[in-house]
Amino acid sequence: MSLPSALARGSSCSFARVLASRASSLGCYRSVSSFFEPGAPASARHSGPESGSDSGGKKEDEEQGKPRRSRFPSKVLRPESPVHWNLSDTMKKSDSIPVFSTVSNPDDASSATTKPLSMWPGMYHSPVTAALWNARSTILERAWLAPSDGPPQTTIMTKTPEESRTSILYALSTDKILREQYRNPWQGVRIGKLLEDLDALAGTIAVKHCADVDHTTRPLLLVTASVDKISLLKPLLLDEDLRIGGAVAWVGRSSMEIRMEVIQPVTEEEATEDDIALIANFTFVARDSVTKKAAQVNRLQPESVAEKKLFQEGEGRDERRKARMKDLSEGMRVGKVPYDAQKMQALLREGRVLIEMPTLADRNSILIRDTRLENAIVCQPQQRNMHGRIFGGFLMRRAYELSYTTCYVFCGTKPVFLEVDHVDFRRPVDVGDLLRFKACVLYTETDQNGDPLIHIEVVAHVIQPEVQSSEVSNTFYFTFTIDREQRKDGAPPILKVVPSAEEEARVVLSRFDADHPVCQLNCATQETREIGSHPKVCVSLQRVTE
């Protein structure tokens, strides 16, 4: 609200308080009186002969026998002193309100050198992300300080997970400003901002693992390749401290997997399984900063039993990922995608009824295309990372927020986040790119407790209108549910979502198979059972198509 509108609306606060509030919102923690000349009396600060002072005006009115009238109602403006305020007097050109930057200068004040602008990270990020990037800036600055023809890293070291382990404490219980930055409208923690911080922390851990001791070589370029799973195991509380931490869990030749955990509550003792509120697996790949070719990373030597188990799990995920890519490429080479034609036709059958005979279709079904929401942005310089490209955590937050609103509109009630099923980073996004996010509900199901599961897909396209080009940069898959208490209060039923085109059916089948990799189905009895610790129950495709 502008200052004139605040006064015109008859606010009960004084002008001094409005001005102080405006100054505080701009990051200016100076008192209102400091905007005027120091040492001057109050009457001189609020009036002057050149602007029609109150004292002069009062004397003229008394001479004419007329009572003095304030410019504003006395009930609206009651400053500390009995002097009436004049907006034109207080907002003179010489009394401009100073504005200060909310971030510190990335340059070292004691240094005579100045970093190029490309080495500055974006200016919008959370305080946690800013602190993480500052922590690894000394390593990344080698790209600026080292000669352009510097040799690549050739010394391959062996490191332990403990050497890369890093954590950050959120003092939410005592830091009111930090708590306000992470508060959502329902007094919970903003998951989207937490996803940003997780990506930034995973990048810092990757940098620590790949760093060598030779400062003459050019550092590796590390990019987020995918996020395999981010599972929320219990609700996060806004008034309790939480800690995010992680370490390298598995390493291949040019890729590595980072295991991340969010701990709440935070105690002095070692965290137990009950304290883990969220787990995540980030995959990073290393590239030569000049040739952009795959580069070998340092080896990993797990020591404890838990570290060896995580290493084996990461190796298994990598093997399954390679096998899945091989099957897909083989199917595309021979012109046949490895999907069951019978299942696809079953999925499309009901969709055709909804299109051709909507009055006769199932009232509890809806087409995928009717659940779509989308938005578009132009990527700004403030959203870049330390490599000058758009921060992957920012893309993940925008995709999460769109998936949340898509699920909100679909369910008719506030959804509850469960997990990020998978994220693919297919191409980098540059500053100035036109980015378009498209979200839809892929399919719904019911878990073993009878709770609904809503699976959302978000696809990000980089659009170049000048050359009539559109490319997929990222795909995101999220899972939400509905709180049981809200369902008791009469929330609308969850509709069954069906595809209307073969491409949509392929995506549904692909995601269903990826979401249920450990289930075994007894077709004779239609019984399902789950192997592993995933909270979702494995169901047959008959539930999707029936």
mmCIF file of C-alpha atoms in Angstrom, residues 35-355:
data_model
loop_
_atom_site.group_PDB
_atom_site.id
_atom_site.type_symbol
_atom_site.label_atom_id
_atom_site.label_comp_id
_atom_site.label_asym_id
_atom_site.label_seq_id
_atom_site.Cartn_x
_atom_site.Cartn_y
_atom_site.Cartn_z
ATOM 1 C CA PHE A 35 15.055 11.169 7.539
ATOM 2 C CA PHE A 36 15.072 14.835 8.508
ATOM 3 C CA GLU A 37 17.953 17.112 9.448
ATOM 4 C CA PRO A 38 19.512 15.984 12.724
ATOM 5 C CA GLY A 39 19.492 18.466 15.548
ATOM 6 C CA ALA A 40 16.595 20.500 14.236
ATOM 7 C CA PRO A 41 13.595 21.029 16.531
ATOM 8 C CA ALA A 42 10.480 19.034 15.938
ATOM 9 C CA SER A 43 8.559 22.035 14.644
ATOM 10 C CA ALA A 44 11.296 22.795 12.125
ATOM 11 C CA ARG A 45 11.366 19.183 10.947
ATOM 12 C CA HIS A 46 7.639 19.108 10.266
ATOM 13 C CA SER A 47 7.150 22.560 8.801
ATOM 14 C CA GLY A 48 8.844 25.392 7.010
ATOM 15 C CA PRO A 49 7.943 28.823 5.677
ATOM 16 C CA GLU A 50 8.504 27.774 2.104
ATOM 17 C CA SER A 51 5.872 25.041 2.315
ATOM 18 C CA GLY A 52 3.230 26.782 4.405
ATOM 19 C CA SER A 53 4.116 25.894 8.000
ATOM 20 C CA ASP A 54 1.449 24.998 10.505
ATOM 21 C CA SER A 55 2.510 27.782 12.870
ATOM 22 C CA GLY A 56 2.266 30.405 10.142
ATOM 23 C CA GLY A 57 -1.067 29.087 8.934
ATOM 24 C CA LYS A 58 -2.482 29.062 12.459
ATOM 25 C CA LYS A 59 -1.487 32.684 13.001
ATOM 26 C CA GLU A 60 -3.151 33.729 9.752
ATOM 27 C CA ASP A 61 -6.361 31.871 10.651
ATOM 28 C CA GLU A 62 -6.470 33.479 14.079
ATOM 29 C CA GLU A 63 -6.122 36.893 12.524
ATOM 30 C CA GLN A 64 -9.068 36.148 10.213
ATOM 31 C CA GLY A 65 -11.118 34.737 13.076
ATOM 32 C CA LYS A 66 -11.318 31.255 11.513
ATOM 33 C CA PRO A 67 -10.475 28.051 13.336
ATOM 34 C CA ARG A 68 -7.443 26.143 12.082
ATOM 35 C CA ARG A 69 -8.403 22.975 10.106
ATOM 36 C CA SER A 70 -6.050 20.086 9.649
ATOM 37 C CA ARG A 71 -5.382 18.703 6.199
ATOM 38 C CA PHE A 72 -6.360 15.267 7.547
ATOM 39 C CA PRO A 73 -8.972 14.280 10.173
ATOM 40 C CA SER A 74 -7.620 14.475 13.715
ATOM 41 C CA LYS A 75 -8.861 10.940 14.441
ATOM 42 C CA VAL A 76 -6.837 9.552 11.545
ATOM 43 C CA LEU A 77 -3.519 11.211 12.277
ATOM 44 C CA ARG A 78 -2.370 11.476 15.871
ATOM 45 C CA PRO A 79 1.426 11.758 15.811
ATOM 46 C CA GLU A 80 3.495 11.788 18.970
ATOM 47 C CA SER A 81 3.664 15.612 18.908
ATOM 48 C CA PRO A 82 0.579 17.854 18.447
ATOM 49 C CA VAL A 83 1.932 19.135 15.118
ATOM 50 C CA HIS A 84 -0.171 18.272 12.042
ATOM 51 C CA TRP A 85 1.679 16.411 9.270
ATOM 52 C CA ASN A 86 1.863 17.637 5.717
ATOM 53 C CA LEU A 87 2.671 14.981 3.102
ATOM 54 C CA SER A 88 4.207 17.486 0.707
ATOM 55 C CA ASP A 89 6.438 18.788 3.502
ATOM 56 C CA THR A 90 7.754 15.422 4.622
ATOM 57 C CA MET A 91 8.323 13.901 1.166
ATOM 58 C CA LYS A 92 10.382 16.688 -0.333
ATOM 59 C CA LYS A 93 13.022 15.777 -2.901
ATOM 60 C CA SER A 94 15.775 16.376 -0.379
ATOM 61 C CA ASP A 95 14.196 13.872 2.027
ATOM 62 C CA SER A 96 14.348 10.752 -0.174
ATOM 63 C CA ILE A 97 14.084 7.373 1.527
ATOM 64 C CA PRO A 98 17.326 5.377 1.207
ATOM 65 C CA VAL A 99 17.193 1.781 -0.075
ATOM 66 C CA PHE A 100 19.849 -0.749 0.833
ATOM 67 C CA SER A 101 20.695 -4.068 -0.830
ATOM 68 C CA THR A 102 19.585 -7.168 1.068
ATOM 69 C CA VAL A 103 22.688 -9.190 0.151
ATOM 70 C CA SER A 104 26.350 -8.561 0.733
ATOM 71 C CA ASN A 105 28.774 -7.696 -2.041
ATOM 72 C CA PRO A 106 30.339 -10.894 -3.433
ATOM 73 C CA ASP A 107 33.636 -9.043 -3.848
ATOM 74 C CA ASP A 108 36.113 -9.001 -1.002
ATOM 75 C CA ALA A 109 36.366 -5.433 0.234
ATOM 76 C CA SER A 110 40.047 -5.919 1.054
ATOM 77 C CA SER A 111 40.855 -7.196 -2.432
ATOM 78 C CA ALA A 112 41.851 -4.972 -5.293
ATOM 79 C CA THR A 113 40.408 -7.383 -7.852
ATOM 80 C CA THR A 114 36.784 -7.568 -8.880
ATOM 81 C CA LYS A 115 35.006 -10.748 -9.886
ATOM 82 C CA PRO A 116 33.353 -10.756 -13.293
ATOM 83 C CA LEU A 117 29.583 -10.550 -13.129
ATOM 84 C CA SER A 118 29.297 -14.125 -14.411
ATOM 85 C CA MET A 119 30.884 -15.355 -11.172
ATOM 86 C CA TRP A 120 28.198 -13.718 -9.044
ATOM 87 C CA PRO A 121 25.365 -16.065 -8.039
ATOM 88 C CA GLY A 122 21.745 -14.966 -8.353
ATOM 89 C CA MET A 123 20.411 -12.454 -5.851
ATOM 90 C CA TYR A 124 16.988 -13.892 -5.036
ATOM 91 C CA HIS A 125 17.970 -17.138 -3.340
ATOM 92 C CA SER A 126 17.254 -18.180 0.241
ATOM 93 C CA PRO A 127 19.807 -17.433 2.981
ATOM 94 C CA VAL A 128 20.663 -21.128 3.167
ATOM 95 C CA THR A 129 21.388 -21.348 -0.563
ATOM 96 C CA ALA A 130 23.450 -18.164 -0.410
ATOM 97 C CA ALA A 131 25.511 -19.534 2.485
ATOM 98 C CA LEU A 132 26.132 -22.811 0.643
ATOM 99 C CA TRP A 133 27.301 -21.088 -2.511
ATOM 100 C CA ASN A 134 29.545 -18.825 -0.496
ATOM 101 C CA ALA A 135 31.073 -21.896 1.156
ATOM 102 C CA ARG A 136 32.077 -23.408 -2.193
ATOM 103 C CA SER A 137 32.951 -20.128 -3.912
ATOM 104 C CA THR A 138 36.653 -20.515 -3.041
ATOM 105 C CA ILE A 139 36.764 -23.714 -5.098
ATOM 106 C CA LEU A 140 34.728 -22.397 -8.027
ATOM 107 C CA GLU A 141 36.755 -19.180 -8.194
ATOM 108 C CA ARG A 142 39.606 -21.294 -9.553
ATOM 109 C CA ALA A 143 37.732 -21.219 -12.869
ATOM 110 C CA TRP A 144 38.198 -17.453 -12.849
ATOM 111 C CA LEU A 145 41.721 -17.299 -11.410
ATOM 112 C CA ALA A 146 43.204 -20.231 -13.354
ATOM 113 C CA PRO A 147 44.438 -19.580 -16.915
ATOM 114 C CA SER A 148 42.036 -20.480 -19.703
ATOM 115 C CA ASP A 149 44.511 -23.025 -21.042
ATOM 116 C CA GLY A 150 45.058 -24.645 -17.637
ATOM 117 C CA PRO A 151 45.313 -28.438 -17.570
ATOM 118 C CA PRO A 152 42.318 -30.594 -16.605
ATOM 119 C CA GLN A 153 42.208 -32.593 -13.398
ATOM 120 C CA THR A 154 44.168 -35.803 -13.871
ATOM 121 C CA THR A 155 44.873 -36.908 -10.304
ATOM 122 C CA ILE A 156 42.105 -39.257 -9.150
ATOM 123 C CA MET A 157 41.880 -39.469 -5.371
ATOM 124 C CA THR A 158 40.056 -41.895 -3.076
ATOM 125 C CA LYS A 159 37.799 -40.244 -0.533
ATOM 126 C CA THR A 160 35.391 -41.438 2.138
ATOM 127 C CA PRO A 161 31.752 -40.326 2.496
ATOM 128 C CA GLU A 162 32.708 -38.593 5.745
ATOM 129 C CA GLU A 163 35.020 -36.200 3.865
ATOM 130 C CA SER A 164 32.122 -34.792 1.875
ATOM 131 C CA ARG A 165 29.516 -34.874 4.650
ATOM 132 C CA THR A 166 27.958 -31.436 5.175
ATOM 133 C CA SER A 167 24.951 -30.222 7.159
ATOM 134 C CA ILE A 168 23.088 -27.000 7.860
ATOM 135 C CA LEU A 169 21.009 -26.168 10.923
ATOM 136 C CA TYR A 170 17.772 -24.184 10.591
ATOM 137 C CA ALA A 171 17.225 -22.417 13.929
ATOM 138 C CA LEU A 172 13.487 -22.089 13.325
ATOM 139 C CA SER A 173 12.637 -22.154 17.030
ATOM 140 C CA THR A 174 14.611 -18.971 17.792
ATOM 141 C CA ASP A 175 15.157 -17.131 14.486
ATOM 142 C CA LYS A 176 11.883 -15.350 13.712
ATOM 143 C CA ILE A 177 13.092 -13.926 10.394
ATOM 144 C CA LEU A 178 14.230 -17.329 9.138
ATOM 145 C CA ARG A 179 10.964 -18.869 10.304
ATOM 146 C CA GLU A 180 8.996 -16.248 8.382
ATOM 147 C CA GLN A 181 10.990 -16.948 5.207
ATOM 148 C CA TYR A 182 10.038 -20.642 5.301
ATOM 149 C CA ARG A 183 6.433 -20.296 6.501
ATOM 150 C CA ASN A 184 3.583 -21.371 4.229
ATOM 151 C CA PRO A 185 -0.051 -20.134 4.533
ATOM 152 C CA TRP A 186 -0.961 -23.101 6.776
ATOM 153 C CA GLN A 187 1.807 -22.501 9.342
ATOM 154 C CA GLY A 188 3.961 -25.272 7.923
ATOM 155 C CA VAL A 189 7.339 -25.397 6.184
ATOM 156 C CA ARG A 190 7.502 -24.388 2.519
ATOM 157 C CA ILE A 191 8.523 -27.593 0.772
ATOM 158 C CA GLY A 192 9.466 -25.763 -2.423
ATOM 159 C CA LYS A 193 12.102 -23.642 -0.691
ATOM 160 C CA LEU A 194 13.413 -26.721 1.083
ATOM 161 C CA LEU A 195 13.832 -28.462 -2.291
ATOM 162 C CA GLU A 196 15.915 -25.492 -3.434
ATOM 163 C CA ASP A 197 18.165 -25.804 -0.415
ATOM 164 C CA LEU A 198 18.531 -29.568 -0.843
ATOM 165 C CA ASP A 199 19.717 -29.092 -4.420
ATOM 166 C CA ALA A 200 22.181 -26.394 -3.350
ATOM 167 C CA LEU A 201 23.533 -28.549 -0.518
ATOM 168 C CA ALA A 202 23.865 -31.575 -2.807
ATOM 169 C CA GLY A 203 25.864 -29.440 -5.230
ATOM 170 C CA THR A 204 28.173 -28.283 -2.449
ATOM 171 C CA ILE A 205 28.764 -31.898 -1.389
ATOM 172 C CA ALA A 206 29.541 -32.875 -4.994
ATOM 173 C CA VAL A 207 32.042 -30.013 -5.275
ATOM 174 C CA LYS A 208 33.776 -31.082 -2.053
ATOM 175 C CA HIS A 209 34.111 -34.671 -3.265
ATOM 176 C CA CYS A 210 35.483 -33.726 -6.707
ATOM 177 C CA ALA A 211 37.955 -31.072 -5.506
ATOM 178 C CA ASP A 212 41.644 -31.879 -5.792
ATOM 179 C CA VAL A 213 44.711 -30.334 -4.173
ATOM 180 C CA ASP A 214 46.175 -28.906 -7.385
ATOM 181 C CA HIS A 215 45.031 -25.298 -7.698
ATOM 182 C CA THR A 216 46.530 -24.895 -11.174
ATOM 183 C CA THR A 217 44.022 -27.242 -12.816
ATOM 184 C CA ARG A 218 40.600 -26.152 -13.946
ATOM 185 C CA PRO A 219 37.756 -27.483 -11.774
ATOM 186 C CA LEU A 220 35.093 -29.839 -13.047
ATOM 187 C CA LEU A 221 31.678 -28.646 -14.141
ATOM 188 C CA LEU A 222 29.080 -30.452 -11.991
ATOM 189 C CA VAL A 223 25.421 -30.481 -12.996
ATOM 190 C CA THR A 224 22.325 -32.133 -11.541
ATOM 191 C CA ALA A 225 21.373 -35.028 -13.833
ATOM 192 C CA SER A 226 18.334 -36.363 -11.979
ATOM 193 C CA VAL A 227 16.586 -36.688 -8.659
ATOM 194 C CA ASP A 228 15.545 -40.297 -8.125
ATOM 195 C CA LYS A 229 13.442 -39.930 -5.003
ATOM 196 C CA ILE A 230 12.544 -37.326 -2.388
ATOM 197 C CA SER A 231 10.230 -38.870 0.205
ATOM 198 C CA LEU A 232 8.575 -36.966 3.051
ATOM 199 C CA LEU A 233 8.287 -39.443 5.924
ATOM 200 C CA LYS A 234 6.509 -37.171 8.411
ATOM 201 C CA PRO A 235 5.204 -33.584 8.535
ATOM 202 C CA LEU A 236 7.729 -30.814 9.102
ATOM 203 C CA LEU A 237 7.025 -28.402 11.965
ATOM 204 C CA LEU A 238 7.710 -24.701 11.591
ATOM 205 C CA ASP A 239 8.491 -23.995 15.255
ATOM 206 C CA GLU A 240 11.146 -26.717 15.692
ATOM 207 C CA ASP A 241 14.763 -26.666 14.540
ATOM 208 C CA LEU A 242 15.631 -28.890 11.607
ATOM 209 C CA ARG A 243 18.875 -29.947 10.001
ATOM 210 C CA ILE A 244 19.586 -30.913 6.394
ATOM 211 C CA GLY A 245 22.690 -32.925 5.692
ATOM 212 C CA GLY A 246 24.157 -35.432 3.319
ATOM 213 C CA ALA A 247 27.205 -37.087 1.808
ATOM 214 C CA VAL A 248 28.296 -38.874 -1.334
ATOM 215 C CA ALA A 249 26.788 -42.385 -1.205
ATOM 216 C CA TRP A 250 27.840 -43.879 -4.547
ATOM 217 C CA VAL A 251 30.306 -42.984 -7.314
ATOM 218 C CA GLY A 252 30.623 -44.227 -10.887
ATOM 219 C CA ARG A 253 33.132 -43.076 -13.451
ATOM 220 C CA SER A 254 31.703 -39.619 -14.168
ATOM 221 C CA SER A 255 28.580 -39.606 -11.999
ATOM 222 C CA MET A 256 27.805 -39.724 -8.303
ATOM 223 C CA GLU A 257 24.780 -40.080 -6.056
ATOM 224 C CA ILE A 258 24.271 -37.804 -3.053
ATOM 225 C CA ARG A 259 22.194 -39.103 -0.142
ATOM 226 C CA MET A 260 20.354 -36.274 1.622
ATOM 227 C CA GLU A 261 18.401 -36.308 4.879
ATOM 228 C CA VAL A 262 16.259 -33.795 6.781
ATOM 229 C CA ILE A 263 16.317 -34.305 10.558
ATOM 230 C CA GLN A 264 13.624 -33.034 12.923
ATOM 231 C CA PRO A 265 13.718 -32.709 15.892
ATOM 232 C CA VAL A 266 17.382 -31.815 16.277
ATOM 233 C CA THR A 267 19.072 -33.100 19.440
ATOM 234 C CA GLU A 268 22.617 -33.378 20.696
ATOM 235 C CA GLU A 269 22.465 -37.146 20.340
ATOM 236 C CA GLU A 270 22.919 -38.993 17.069
ATOM 237 C CA ALA A 271 19.782 -38.961 14.926
ATOM 238 C CA THR A 272 17.705 -42.141 14.791
ATOM 239 C CA GLU A 273 15.430 -43.405 12.023
ATOM 240 C CA ASP A 274 12.451 -41.817 13.784
ATOM 241 C CA ASP A 275 14.133 -38.411 13.553
ATOM 242 C CA ILE A 276 14.479 -38.572 9.748
ATOM 243 C CA ALA A 277 11.685 -36.498 8.227
ATOM 244 C CA LEU A 278 12.777 -36.549 4.585
ATOM 245 C CA ILE A 279 15.221 -38.489 2.404
ATOM 246 C CA ALA A 280 16.460 -37.634 -1.094
ATOM 247 C CA ASN A 281 18.838 -39.029 -3.720
ATOM 248 C CA PHE A 282 20.469 -36.564 -6.137
ATOM 249 C CA THR A 283 22.537 -37.701 -9.118
ATOM 250 C CA PHE A 284 25.281 -35.404 -10.413
ATOM 251 C CA VAL A 285 27.453 -35.790 -13.494
ATOM 252 C CA ALA A 286 30.899 -34.280 -14.041
ATOM 253 C CA ARG A 287 31.962 -32.506 -17.222
ATOM 254 C CA ASP A 288 35.179 -30.871 -18.275
ATOM 255 C CA SER A 289 34.630 -27.137 -17.940
ATOM 256 C CA VAL A 290 36.194 -26.474 -21.367
ATOM 257 C CA THR A 291 35.485 -29.488 -23.578
ATOM 258 C CA LYS A 292 32.120 -30.284 -21.864
ATOM 259 C CA LYS A 293 32.938 -33.995 -22.176
ATOM 260 C CA ALA A 294 32.425 -36.519 -19.368
ATOM 261 C CA ALA A 295 35.188 -36.318 -16.748
ATOM 262 C CA GLN A 296 36.229 -38.888 -14.197
ATOM 263 C CA VAL A 297 35.487 -38.110 -10.548
ATOM 264 C CA ASN A 298 37.283 -39.141 -7.380
ATOM 265 C CA ARG A 299 36.697 -42.662 -6.133
ATOM 266 C CA LEU A 300 34.626 -43.443 -3.017
ATOM 267 C CA GLN A 301 35.617 -45.796 -0.209
ATOM 268 C CA PRO A 302 32.673 -46.512 2.147
ATOM 269 C CA GLU A 303 33.758 -47.462 5.659
ATOM 270 C CA SER A 304 30.810 -48.140 7.962
ATOM 271 C CA VAL A 305 28.123 -50.778 7.461
ATOM 272 C CA ALA A 306 25.526 -48.101 6.700
ATOM 273 C CA GLU A 307 27.802 -46.463 4.116
ATOM 274 C CA LYS A 308 28.423 -49.800 2.383
ATOM 275 C CA LYS A 309 24.685 -50.484 2.261
ATOM 276 C CA LEU A 310 23.982 -47.082 0.695
ATOM 277 C CA PHE A 311 26.757 -47.721 -1.839
ATOM 278 C CA GLN A 312 25.161 -51.025 -2.880
ATOM 279 C CA GLU A 313 21.729 -49.402 -3.163
ATOM 280 C CA GLY A 314 23.141 -46.641 -5.359
ATOM 281 C CA GLU A 315 24.879 -49.175 -7.552
ATOM 282 C CA GLY A 316 21.613 -51.086 -7.950
ATOM 283 C CA ARG A 317 19.732 -47.937 -8.954
ATOM 284 C CA ASP A 318 22.393 -47.123 -11.523
ATOM 285 C CA GLU A 319 22.150 -50.617 -13.050
ATOM 286 C CA ARG A 320 18.351 -50.434 -13.255
ATOM 287 C CA ARG A 321 18.545 -46.983 -14.799
ATOM 288 C CA LYS A 322 20.959 -48.190 -17.476
ATOM 289 C CA ALA A 323 18.826 -51.271 -18.199
ATOM 290 C CA ARG A 324 15.706 -49.128 -18.549
ATOM 291 C CA MET A 325 17.457 -46.762 -20.950
ATOM 292 C CA LYS A 326 18.768 -49.713 -22.965
ATOM 293 C CA ASP A 327 15.305 -51.263 -23.284
ATOM 294 C CA LEU A 328 13.838 -47.951 -24.357
ATOM 295 C CA SER A 329 16.541 -47.305 -26.946
ATOM 296 C CA GLU A 330 16.206 -50.850 -28.318
ATOM 297 C CA GLY A 331 12.449 -50.454 -28.630
ATOM 298 C CA MET A 332 12.817 -47.129 -30.426
ATOM 299 C CA ARG A 333 15.453 -48.608 -32.766
ATOM 300 C CA VAL A 334 13.144 -51.385 -33.960
ATOM 301 C CA GLY A 335 10.134 -49.068 -33.981
ATOM 302 C CA LYS A 336 8.368 -50.688 -31.045
ATOM 303 C CA VAL A 337 8.055 -49.255 -27.562
ATOM 304 C CA PRO A 338 8.088 -52.040 -24.922
ATOM 305 C CA TYR A 339 4.548 -51.484 -23.613
ATOM 306 C CA ASP A 340 1.723 -53.991 -23.435
ATOM 307 C CA ALA A 341 -0.720 -53.195 -26.248
ATOM 308 C CA GLN A 342 -3.601 -54.734 -24.308
ATOM 309 C CA LYS A 343 -3.000 -52.483 -21.309
ATOM 310 C CA MET A 344 -2.752 -49.436 -23.549
ATOM 311 C CA GLN A 345 -6.033 -50.212 -25.296
ATOM 312 C CA ALA A 346 -7.724 -50.734 -21.949
ATOM 313 C CA LEU A 347 -6.544 -47.304 -20.831
ATOM 314 C CA LEU A 348 -7.744 -45.643 -24.031
ATOM 315 C CA ARG A 349 -11.154 -47.340 -24.127
ATOM 316 C CA GLU A 350 -12.715 -45.273 -21.366
ATOM 317 C CA GLY A 351 -11.107 -42.116 -22.669
ATOM 318 C CA ARG A 352 -12.846 -42.567 -26.000
ATOM 319 C CA VAL A 353 -16.188 -42.916 -24.210
ATOM 320 C CA LEU A 354 -15.591 -39.630 -22.391
ATOM 321 C CA ILE A 355 -14.793 -37.915 -25.691
#
